[in-house]
Structure formats: C-alpha cells, structure tokens
CSV table of C-alpha atoms in Angstrom, one decimal:
chain,number,residue,atom,x,y,z
A,1190,UNK,CA,0.0,0.0,0.0
A,1191,UNK,CA,1.6,3.2,-1.1
A,1192,UNK,CA,2.9,5.6,1.6
A,1193,UNK,CA,3.4,2.9,4.2
A,1194,UNK,CA,6.6,2.4,6.1
A,1195,UNK,CA,8.7,-0.4,4.7
A,1196,UNK,CA,12.0,0.1,6.6
A,1197,UNK,CA,14.6,-2.3,7.8
A,1198,UNK,CA,13.8,-5.8,8.9
A,1199,UNK,CA,11.9,-5.7,12.2
A,1200,UNK,CA,12.0,-8.1,15.1
A,1201,UNK,CA,8.2,-7.9,15.4
A,1202,UNK,CA,6.2,-10.9,14.2
A,1203,UNK,CA,3.9,-9.6,11.5
A,1204,UNK,CA,1.3,-12.2,12.2
A,1205,UNK,CA,1.2,-11.0,15.9
A,1206,UNK,CA,1.0,-7.4,14.8
A,1207,UNK,CA,-2.2,-8.1,12.8
A,1208,UNK,CA,-3.4,-10.7,15.4
A,1209,UNK,CA,-3.9,-13.5,12.9
A,1210,UNK,CA,-2.7,-17.1,12.8
A,1211,UNK,CA,0.2,-18.0,10.6
A,1212,UNK,CA,-2.1,-20.0,8.3
A,1213,UNK,CA,-4.6,-17.2,8.0
A,1214,UNK,CA,-6.0,-16.8,4.5
A,1215,UNK,CA,-5.9,-13.5,2.5
A,1216,UNK,CA,-9.4,-12.5,3.5
A,1217,UNK,CA,-8.6,-12.9,7.2
A,1218,UNK,CA,-5.4,-10.8,6.8
A,1219,UNK,CA,-7.4,-8.1,5.0
A,1220,UNK,CA,-10.1,-8.0,7.6
A,1221,UNK,CA,-7.6,-7.8,10.4
A,1222,UNK,CA,-5.8,-4.9,8.7
A,1223,UNK,CA,-8.9,-3.0,8.0
A,1224,UNK,CA,-10.1,-3.4,11.6
A,1225,UNK,CA,-6.7,-2.2,13.0
A,1226,UNK,CA,-6.3,0.6,10.4
A,1227,UNK,CA,-9.7,2.1,11.4
A,1228,UNK,CA,-8.6,1.9,15.1
A,1229,UNK,CA,-5.1,3.4,14.8
A,1230,UNK,CA,-5.3,5.7,11.8
A,1231,UNK,CA,-4.1,9.2,12.9
A,1232,UNK,CA,-7.1,10.9,11.3
A,1233,UNK,CA,-9.3,8.8,13.7
A,1234,UNK,CA,-7.1,8.2,16.8
A,1235,UNK,CA,-5.5,11.3,18.4
A,1236,UNK,CA,-3.3,9.2,20.7
A,1237,UNK,CA,0.4,10.2,20.0
A,1238,UNK,CA,1.3,6.5,19.7
A,1239,UNK,CA,-1.5,5.7,17.2
A,1240,UNK,CA,0.5,6.8,14.2
A,1241,UNK,CA,3.4,4.5,15.0
A,1242,UNK,CA,1.1,1.6,15.7
A,1243,UNK,CA,-0.7,2.3,12.4
A,1244,UNK,CA,2.7,2.2,10.5
A,1245,UNK,CA,3.5,-1.2,12.2
A,1246,UNK,CA,0.1,-2.5,11.1
A,1247,UNK,CA,0.5,-1.2,7.5
A,1248,UNK,CA,4.0,-2.7,7.2
A,1249,UNK,CA,2.8,-6.1,8.4
A,1250,UNK,CA,-0.1,-5.9,5.9
A,1251,UNK,CA,2.2,-4.9,3.1
A,1252,UNK,CA,4.3,-8.0,3.6
A,1253,UNK,CA,1.5,-10.6,4.4
A,1254,UNK,CA,-0.9,-9.4,1.7
A,1255,UNK,CA,1.5,-10.1,-1.1
A,1256,UNK,CA,1.9,-13.9,-1.6
A,1257,UNK,CA,5.5,-13.5,-2.8
A,1258,UNK,CA,6.8,-11.4,0.1
A,1259,UNK,CA,4.7,-13.5,2.5
A,1260,UNK,CA,6.4,-16.7,1.3
A,1261,UNK,CA,9.8,-15.1,1.7
A,1262,UNK,CA,8.9,-13.9,5.2
A,1263,UNK,CA,7.7,-17.3,6.2
A,1264,UNK,CA,10.9,-18.9,4.8
A,1265,UNK,CA,13.5,-16.5,6.1
A,1266,UNK,CA,11.8,-14.7,9.0
A,1267,UNK,CA,12.5,-11.0,9.9
A,1268,UNK,CA,15.6,-10.9,7.6
A,1269,UNK,CA,13.7,-11.8,4.5
A,1270,UNK,CA,14.5,-8.5,2.8
A,1271,UNK,CA,18.2,-9.2,3.1
A,1272,UNK,CA,18.1,-12.4,1.2
A,1273,UNK,CA,18.9,-11.9,-2.5
A,1274,UNK,CA,16.0,-13.3,-4.6
A,1275,UNK,CA,17.0,-16.2,-6.8
A,1276,UNK,CA,20.5,-16.4,-5.1
A,1277,UNK,CA,21.9,-19.9,-5.2
A,1278,UNK,CA,22.0,-21.6,-1.8
A,1279,UNK,CA,19.6,-19.2,-0.3
A,1280,UNK,CA,18.6,-21.8,2.2
A,1281,UNK,CA,22.1,-21.4,3.7
A,1282,UNK,CA,21.0,-17.9,4.9
A,1283,UNK,CA,19.0,-19.6,7.6
A,1284,UNK,CA,22.2,-20.8,9.2
A,1285,UNK,CA,24.3,-17.7,8.8
A,1286,UNK,CA,24.6,-15.1,11.6
A,1287,UNK,CA,21.8,-12.7,11.1
A,1288,UNK,CA,20.2,-14.8,8.3
A,1289,UNK,CA,17.0,-16.8,8.3
A,1290,UNK,CA,14.2,-17.0,10.9
A,1291,UNK,CA,15.3,-15.9,14.4
A,1292,UNK,CA,18.9,-14.8,13.3
A,1293,UNK,CA,20.7,-12.0,15.0
A,1294,UNK,CA,21.2,-8.7,13.2
A,1295,UNK,CA,24.3,-8.9,11.0
A,1296,UNK,CA,25.1,-5.2,11.1
A,1297,UNK,CA,23.9,-2.0,12.7
A,1298,UNK,CA,24.9,0.6,10.2
A,1299,UNK,CA,25.8,1.2,6.6
A,1300,UNK,CA,28.7,-1.0,5.8
A,1301,UNK,CA,28.8,-2.5,9.4
A,1302,UNK,CA,30.6,-5.7,10.1
A,1303,UNK,CA,28.8,-9.0,10.7
A,1304,UNK,CA,29.8,-12.0,12.7
A,1305,UNK,CA,33.1,-13.5,11.8
A,1306,UNK,CA,34.6,-10.2,10.6
A,1307,UNK,CA,32.9,-10.3,7.2
A,1308,UNK,CA,31.1,-7.4,5.7
A,1309,UNK,CA,27.5,-7.2,7.1
A,1310,UNK,CA,24.4,-5.6,5.6
A,1311,UNK,CA,23.8,-2.1,6.9
A,1312,UNK,CA,20.6,-0.2,7.0
A,1313,UNK,CA,21.7,3.4,6.5
A,1314,UNK,CA,20.5,5.5,3.6
A,1315,UNK,CA,21.9,4.4,0.2
A,1316,UNK,CA,23.7,6.8,-2.1
A,1317,UNK,CA,20.5,7.6,-3.9
A,1318,UNK,CA,18.6,8.2,-0.6
A,1319,UNK,CA,15.6,6.5,0.9
A,1320,UNK,CA,17.0,3.0,0.2
A,1321,UNK,CA,18.9,0.6,2.4
A,1322,UNK,CA,22.6,0.9,2.0
A,1323,UNK,CA,25.4,-1.6,1.9
A,1324,UNK,CA,28.8,0.1,1.6
A,1325,UNK,CA,28.6,2.1,-1.6
A,1326,UNK,CA,25.6,0.3,-3.1
A,1327,UNK,CA,21.9,1.1,-3.0
A,1328,UNK,CA,19.5,-1.6,-1.9
A,1329,UNK,CA,18.0,-1.7,-5.4
A,1330,UNK,CA,21.5,-2.4,-6.9
A,1331,UNK,CA,21.8,-5.5,-4.7
A,1332,UNK,CA,18.3,-7.0,-4.9
A,1333,UNK,CA,16.8,-5.7,-8.1
A,1334,UNK,CA,14.7,-2.8,-9.4
A,1335,UNK,CA,11.7,-4.1,-7.5
A,1336,UNK,CA,13.2,-2.9,-4.3
A,1337,UNK,CA,13.0,0.7,-5.5
A,1338,UNK,CA,9.3,0.5,-4.6
A,1339,UNK,CA,10.3,0.1,-1.0
A,1340,UNK,CA,12.4,3.3,-1.1
A,1341,UNK,CA,9.6,5.3,-2.8
A,1342,UNK,CA,7.0,4.1,-0.3
A,1343,UNK,CA,9.2,4.6,2.7
A,1344,UNK,CA,9.1,8.4,2.8
A,1345,UNK,CA,9.1,9.7,6.4
A,1346,UNK,CA,5.8,11.2,7.6
A,1347,UNK,CA,3.7,9.9,4.6
A,1348,UNK,CA,0.5,8.5,6.0
A,1349,UNK,CA,-2.2,7.1,3.7
A,1350,UNK,CA,-5.8,8.4,4.1
A,1351,UNK,CA,-8.3,6.5,6.1
A,1352,UNK,CA,-10.7,4.2,4.4
A,1353,UNK,CA,-14.3,5.4,4.6
A,1354,UNK,CA,-17.7,3.6,4.5
A,1355,UNK,CA,-21.1,4.8,3.5
A,1356,UNK,CA,-24.4,3.5,2.3
A,1357,UNK,CA,-26.0,3.9,-1.1
A,1358,UNK,CA,-29.6,3.1,-1.9
A,1359,UNK,CA,-30.8,1.4,-5.1
A,1360,UNK,CA,-34.1,0.2,-6.4
A,1361,UNK,CA,-34.7,-3.4,-7.4
A,1362,UNK,CA,-34.9,-2.3,-11.0
A,1363,UNK,CA,-31.4,-0.8,-10.7
A,1364,UNK,CA,-30.2,-4.0,-9.2
A,1365,UNK,CA,-31.5,-5.8,-12.4
A,1366,UNK,CA,-30.4,-3.4,-15.0
A,1367,UNK,CA,-27.8,-1.1,-13.4
A,1368,UNK,CA,-28.0,2.6,-12.9
A,1369,UNK,CA,-26.3,5.7,-11.4
A,1370,UNK,CA,-26.8,7.3,-8.0
A,1371,UNK,CA,-25.5,10.4,-6.3
A,1372,UNK,CA,-24.1,10.1,-2.8
A,1373,UNK,CA,-23.4,13.0,-0.5
A,1374,UNK,CA,-20.4,12.3,1.9
A,1375,UNK,CA,-19.4,14.4,4.9
A,1376,UNK,CA,-15.9,15.7,5.1
A,1377,UNK,CA,-13.6,18.0,7.0
A,1378,UNK,CA,-13.8,20.5,4.2
A,1379,UNK,CA,-17.6,20.2,4.0
A,1380,UNK,CA,-19.9,17.7,2.2
A,1381,UNK,CA,-18.9,16.4,-1.2
A,1382,UNK,CA,-21.1,14.7,-3.8
A,1383,UNK,CA,-20.0,11.8,-6.0
A,1384,UNK,CA,-21.8,9.9,-8.7
A,1385,UNK,CA,-21.8,6.1,-8.3
A,1386,UNK,CA,-22.4,3.5,-10.9
A,1387,UNK,CA,-24.7,0.7,-9.7
A,1388,UNK,CA,-23.7,-2.5,-11.5
A,1389,UNK,CA,-26.4,-4.9,-12.7
A,1390,UNK,CA,-26.7,-7.9,-10.4
A,1391,UNK,CA,-25.8,-6.0,-7.2
A,1392,UNK,CA,-27.2,-7.6,-4.0
A,1393,UNK,CA,-28.4,-6.0,-0.8
A,1394,UNK,CA,-25.5,-5.6,1.6
A,1395,UNK,CA,-22.9,-5.9,-1.2
A,1396,UNK,CA,-20.0,-3.5,-1.0
A,1397,UNK,CA,-18.6,-1.4,-3.8
A,1398,UNK,CA,-15.0,-0.2,-3.5
A,1399,UNK,CA,-14.0,3.2,-5.0
A,1400,UNK,CA,-10.2,3.4,-4.9
A,1401,UNK,CA,-8.8,6.7,-3.8
A,1402,UNK,CA,-12.2,8.2,-2.9
A,1403,UNK,CA,-11.7,7.9,0.9
A,1404,UNK,CA,-10.0,10.2,3.4
A,1405,UNK,CA,-7.1,12.4,2.2
A,1406,UNK,CA,-3.5,11.2,2.9
A,1407,UNK,CA,-1.0,13.2,4.9
A,1408,UNK,CA,2.6,14.1,4.2
A,1409,UNK,CA,2.2,12.9,0.6
A,1410,UNK,CA,0.5,9.7,1.4
A,1411,UNK,CA,-2.3,8.4,-0.9
A,1412,UNK,CA,-6.0,8.8,-0.3
A,1413,UNK,CA,-7.9,6.0,1.3
A,1414,UNK,CA,-10.6,4.0,-0.4
A,1415,UNK,CA,-14.4,4.5,-0.1
A,1416,UNK,CA,-16.5,1.4,0.5
A,1417,UNK,CA,-20.2,1.8,-0.3
A,1418,UNK,CA,-22.7,-0.7,1.2
A,1419,UNK,CA,-25.7,-1.1,-1.2
A,1420,UNK,CA,-29.1,-1.2,0.4
A,1421,UNK,CA,-32.0,-2.2,-1.8
A,1422,UNK,CA,-35.1,-0.1,-1.3
A,1423,UNK,CA,-38.3,-1.8,-0.4
A,1424,UNK,CA,-40.5,-2.7,-3.4
A,1425,UNK,CA,-44.3,-3.0,-3.1
A,1426,UNK,CA,-44.4,-6.2,-5.2
A,1427,UNK,CA,-41.0,-7.9,-5.0
A,1428,UNK,CA,-38.5,-8.8,-2.2
A,1429,UNK,CA,-35.0,-9.9,-2.8
A,1430,UNK,CA,-33.2,-12.7,-0.9
A,1431,UNK,CA,-29.6,-12.9,-2.2
A,1432,UNK,CA,-30.0,-13.3,-5.9
A,1433,UNK,CA,-33.5,-14.8,-5.7
A,1434,UNK,CA,-36.5,-12.6,-5.9
A,1435,UNK,CA,-40.0,-13.4,-4.5
A,1436,UNK,CA,-43.4,-12.1,-5.4
A,1437,UNK,CA,-47.1,-13.0,-4.6
A,1438,UNK,CA,-49.2,-14.6,-7.3
A,1439,UNK,CA,-52.9,-13.8,-6.7
A,1440,UNK,CA,-55.2,-16.6,-7.9
A,1441,UNK,CA,-59.0,-17.0,-7.9
A,1442,UNK,CA,-60.2,-20.3,-6.3
A,1443,UNK,CA,-61.1,-21.7,-9.7
A,1444,UNK,CA,-57.8,-20.8,-11.2
A,1445,UNK,CA,-56.0,-22.6,-8.5
A,1446,UNK,CA,-58.3,-25.6,-8.7
A,1447,UNK,CA,-58.5,-26.0,-12.5
A,1448,UNK,CA,-55.1,-24.6,-13.5
A,1449,UNK,CA,-54.5,-21.7,-15.8
A,1450,UNK,CA,-51.8,-19.5,-17.5
A,1451,UNK,CA,-51.3,-16.0,-16.1
A,1452,UNK,CA,-49.2,-13.0,-17.2
A,1453,UNK,CA,-46.6,-12.2,-14.6
A,1454,UNK,CA,-44.5,-8.9,-14.4
A,1455,UNK,CA,-40.9,-9.3,-13.5
A,1456,UNK,CA,-38.7,-6.7,-11.7
A,1457,UNK,CA,-36.9,-5.7,-14.9
A,1458,UNK,CA,-40.1,-4.6,-16.5
A,1459,UNK,CA,-40.8,-7.6,-18.7
A,1460,UNK,CA,-44.0,-9.7,-18.7
A,1461,UNK,CA,-43.8,-13.5,-18.9
A,1462,UNK,CA,-46.3,-16.3,-19.1
A,1463,UNK,CA,-46.6,-18.6,-16.1
A,1464,UNK,CA,-48.4,-21.9,-16.1
A,1465,UNK,CA,-50.3,-22.6,-12.9
A,1466,UNK,CA,-50.9,-26.4,-12.4
A,1467,UNK,CA,-54.3,-27.6,-11.5
A,1468,UNK,CA,-54.7,-28.1,-7.8
A,1469,UNK,CA,-52.2,-25.4,-6.8
A,1470,UNK,CA,-52.6,-24.8,-3.0
A,1471,UNK,CA,-52.2,-21.4,-1.4
A,1472,UNK,CA,-48.5,-20.7,-0.5
A,1473,UNK,CA,-47.0,-23.0,-3.2
A,1474,UNK,CA,-44.0,-21.4,-4.9
A,1475,UNK,CA,-43.7,-21.6,-8.6
A,1476,UNK,CA,-40.1,-21.0,-9.9
A,1477,UNK,CA,-39.1,-19.1,-13.0
A,1478,UNK,CA,-35.4,-20.2,-13.4
A,1479,UNK,CA,-32.9,-17.5,-14.1
A,1480,UNK,CA,-35.4,-14.6,-13.7
A,1481,UNK,CA,-33.9,-13.4,-10.4
A,1482,UNK,CA,-31.1,-10.9,-10.1
A,1483,UNK,CA,-28.6,-11.3,-13.0
A,1484,UNK,CA,-25.1,-12.7,-12.5
A,1485,UNK,CA,-22.6,-10.0,-11.6
A,1486,UNK,CA,-19.3,-11.7,-12.5
A,1487,UNK,CA,-17.6,-14.7,-14.1
A,1488,UNK,CA,-18.7,-18.0,-12.6
A,1489,UNK,CA,-21.8,-16.5,-10.9
A,1490,UNK,CA,-25.3,-17.7,-11.8
A,1491,UNK,CA,-28.4,-15.6,-12.1
A,1492,UNK,CA,-31.0,-16.0,-9.4
A,1493,UNK,CA,-34.5,-17.4,-9.7
A,1494,UNK,CA,-37.9,-15.7,-9.5
A,1495,UNK,CA,-40.4,-17.4,-7.1
A,1496,UNK,CA,-44.2,-16.6,-7.5
A,1497,UNK,CA,-46.0,-17.6,-4.3
A,1498,UNK,CA,-49.7,-18.6,-4.8
A,1499,UNK,CA,-52.3,-16.7,-2.8
A,1500,UNK,CA,-55.9,-17.8,-3.2
A,1501,UNK,CA,-58.2,-14.8,-3.2
A,1502,UNK,CA,-62.0,-14.8,-3.0
A,1503,UNK,CA,-64.4,-12.2,-4.5
A,1504,UNK,CA,-64.7,-9.4,-1.8
A,1505,UNK,CA,-68.3,-8.7,-2.9
A,1506,UNK,CA,-69.6,-11.9,-4.7
A,1507,UNK,CA,-72.7,-11.5,-6.9
A,1508,UNK,CA,-75.8,-13.6,-6.2
A,1509,UNK,CA,-74.8,-15.9,-9.1
A,1510,UNK,CA,-71.3,-16.4,-7.6
A,1511,UNK,CA,-72.9,-17.1,-4.2
A,1512,UNK,CA,-75.2,-19.7,-5.8
A,1513,UNK,CA,-72.3,-21.4,-7.4
A,1514,UNK,CA,-70.3,-21.5,-4.2
A,1515,UNK,CA,-73.3,-23.0,-2.4
A,1516,UNK,CA,-73.7,-25.6,-5.0
A,1517,UNK,CA,-70.0,-26.4,-4.8
A,1518,UNK,CA,-70.4,-26.7,-1.0
A,1519,UNK,CA,-73.3,-29.2,-1.4
A,1520,UNK,CA,-71.6,-31.3,-4.0
A,1521,UNK,CA,-67.9,-31.4,-2.9
A,1522,UNK,CA,-66.6,-33.8,-0.3
A,1523,UNK,CA,-63.4,-31.9,0.2
A,1524,UNK,CA,-62.5,-31.0,3.8
A,1525,UNK,CA,-59.5,-28.6,4.1
A,1526,UNK,CA,-59.2,-29.4,7.8
A,1527,UNK,CA,-59.2,-33.2,7.5
A,1528,UNK,CA,-58.2,-36.1,5.3
A,1529,UNK,CA,-58.9,-35.4,1.6
C-alpha cells in the first residue's frame, strides 16, 4: 500500500502485529488490517502512539498481503528482505549469523561488520537516498529494481488516508439493469457529492470499492478507499433474498383448482407467461429459473424468481357467484381441515 513504512527488517512478528494465525488466508489478513487501520489511523485516533502503531500494522499488511513477500517472510523470518531473490544456496542464509528466521542482526549501520569479521548488511540510507545501503551500493542495486518501490513508499511522515464507508440506496430495478446514483459524503472541508455506478446484479448488503475516494492522505500519502454498502429499497411487489426474488401470485379459487396460465410482471419490466398447475394450493412457490437478479461476474449464476400462490375470494360476490359457491359446498366432499 503506497505511503506505508517499509523500513529495515523488524523483530516484530507480522502475524502477531495483525493478530492472525500463521495459516490465515488472504481474507482474514485483509479483515484484520482494516479493523486495526480504522482503530489506529491518525485521522481517527488522536493518541500520540497511534500513528506509529498504524505504521506497524501497515508494514505487516504490506508483507503478508503479497503472496510472494509473505512466502519469503515465512521462509527467512524477519531478515527476508536481506536475502537476494534467486540467489543460489539461499537456504544457507537460515544458518548464517543474522540470516533466516530468528537470526541476529548482521550489522547495525551502513557497511557494518557482521559476525566473523565479514562485511555485514547495513541499514543506513543508500547513495540515492531513501533505500537501504550496503557500503557504496543502493539496496536496489543488490536486490533488483523491485526494491526501489520500498524506497519510494518509505518516505518519512507519509500517512495514507483513512478508508471510509457509507451506504448507497438502489431500487430493485437498478439491481436488475444497473444505474447511477448520487451520494453525499461528509468531510472535513464540507460535504462532497459523487456519482456512483450501480452495476447490474448488485445484491443487498454488497460492498462497492471506490479506490482513492476515501480520506485524504497526509505528508504525501495516498488517499484511502471508499466502500459503499448497497441497500436495496423496499419494493411493493418484490422482495430480494440474495440473488433470488420473490413475489405474490394472486389466484382465484377456480384458477388454483382448475389450473391456468397467467401473465406475470418481472422486476426488470418484462412480462412472462406462467403456467399454474391444477390443484395449486395457497403458498405454493412456482419457480421461474434465471429470472432473479442477474449474475454480476464470471462464474456466478443468475437467481430465480419465485411466485407464491395466494388464493383470493371475491370481496363482494354476486348472487350468481354465491349460488355457485353454495352448489360447490353441497356437491364437494373436500374438507380442508381433515383427510382429503
């Protein structure tokens, strides 16, 4: 993460810093970082020690969130940055003074001497500044151009902005077809308004990440991210549960008894034909496969639309309707409260 401290090898256990087990997966590491970052970020926590704690948490996350650096850290311990990548016999570093997990520091300054009188690795500023020095060489000269990113990110005083979270409302129709919404966010400099794209297939409670739209960084640090939690507005006819959508299907007694075909509106504004089998009881759910919320990414499946039968009677039956109901009552042996 840009702007975080990535200084010399530390004796702290990065897993302990984040409070996660050594076999924690990427999601657990990210959750732990976000929880601690919200707790210790200087924009949120005014305790003088919070900024240093935040830098420790950020450094641990930088290492453990990258599978490559995490693997090196697990292999070589706190000295993982001092082991040249791809060097032959790298395993031998674990047995050298200052090398491998638990090794003692091999040098305390630029060009310092390690155990046995040999030249050790120092951690002073390199000749180009901001890097880790070794004699007259820059850290990037020793370990490759990729190490230059560490020097760029290690600027003193650079603190990334805090991540922010807000809610954005969307209609069920927007969840089907996508749309755009304006969100007003509070800020130290007054409220600001942003326009958000609602992707098709969004679910209630799903989070949208807007990179760089969170709190401002300090000392040249990058802005944080904005996370928007989507809340689907109540709909008078439909209710969403995950990707599935439910609605009521109103049927007359004879439609449920004899079977019929009805026209059913879907949340995306279409009208489909639905066959109602004869003898459909009240409460039965008729499924329209694939008519729920659309898939929102590769490998995801669209949800289904469920129409729940509700048997309705005429609120003010005519005399003829009453006569037919009385005749049915005389001729039918059906007892809804006993064996059929």
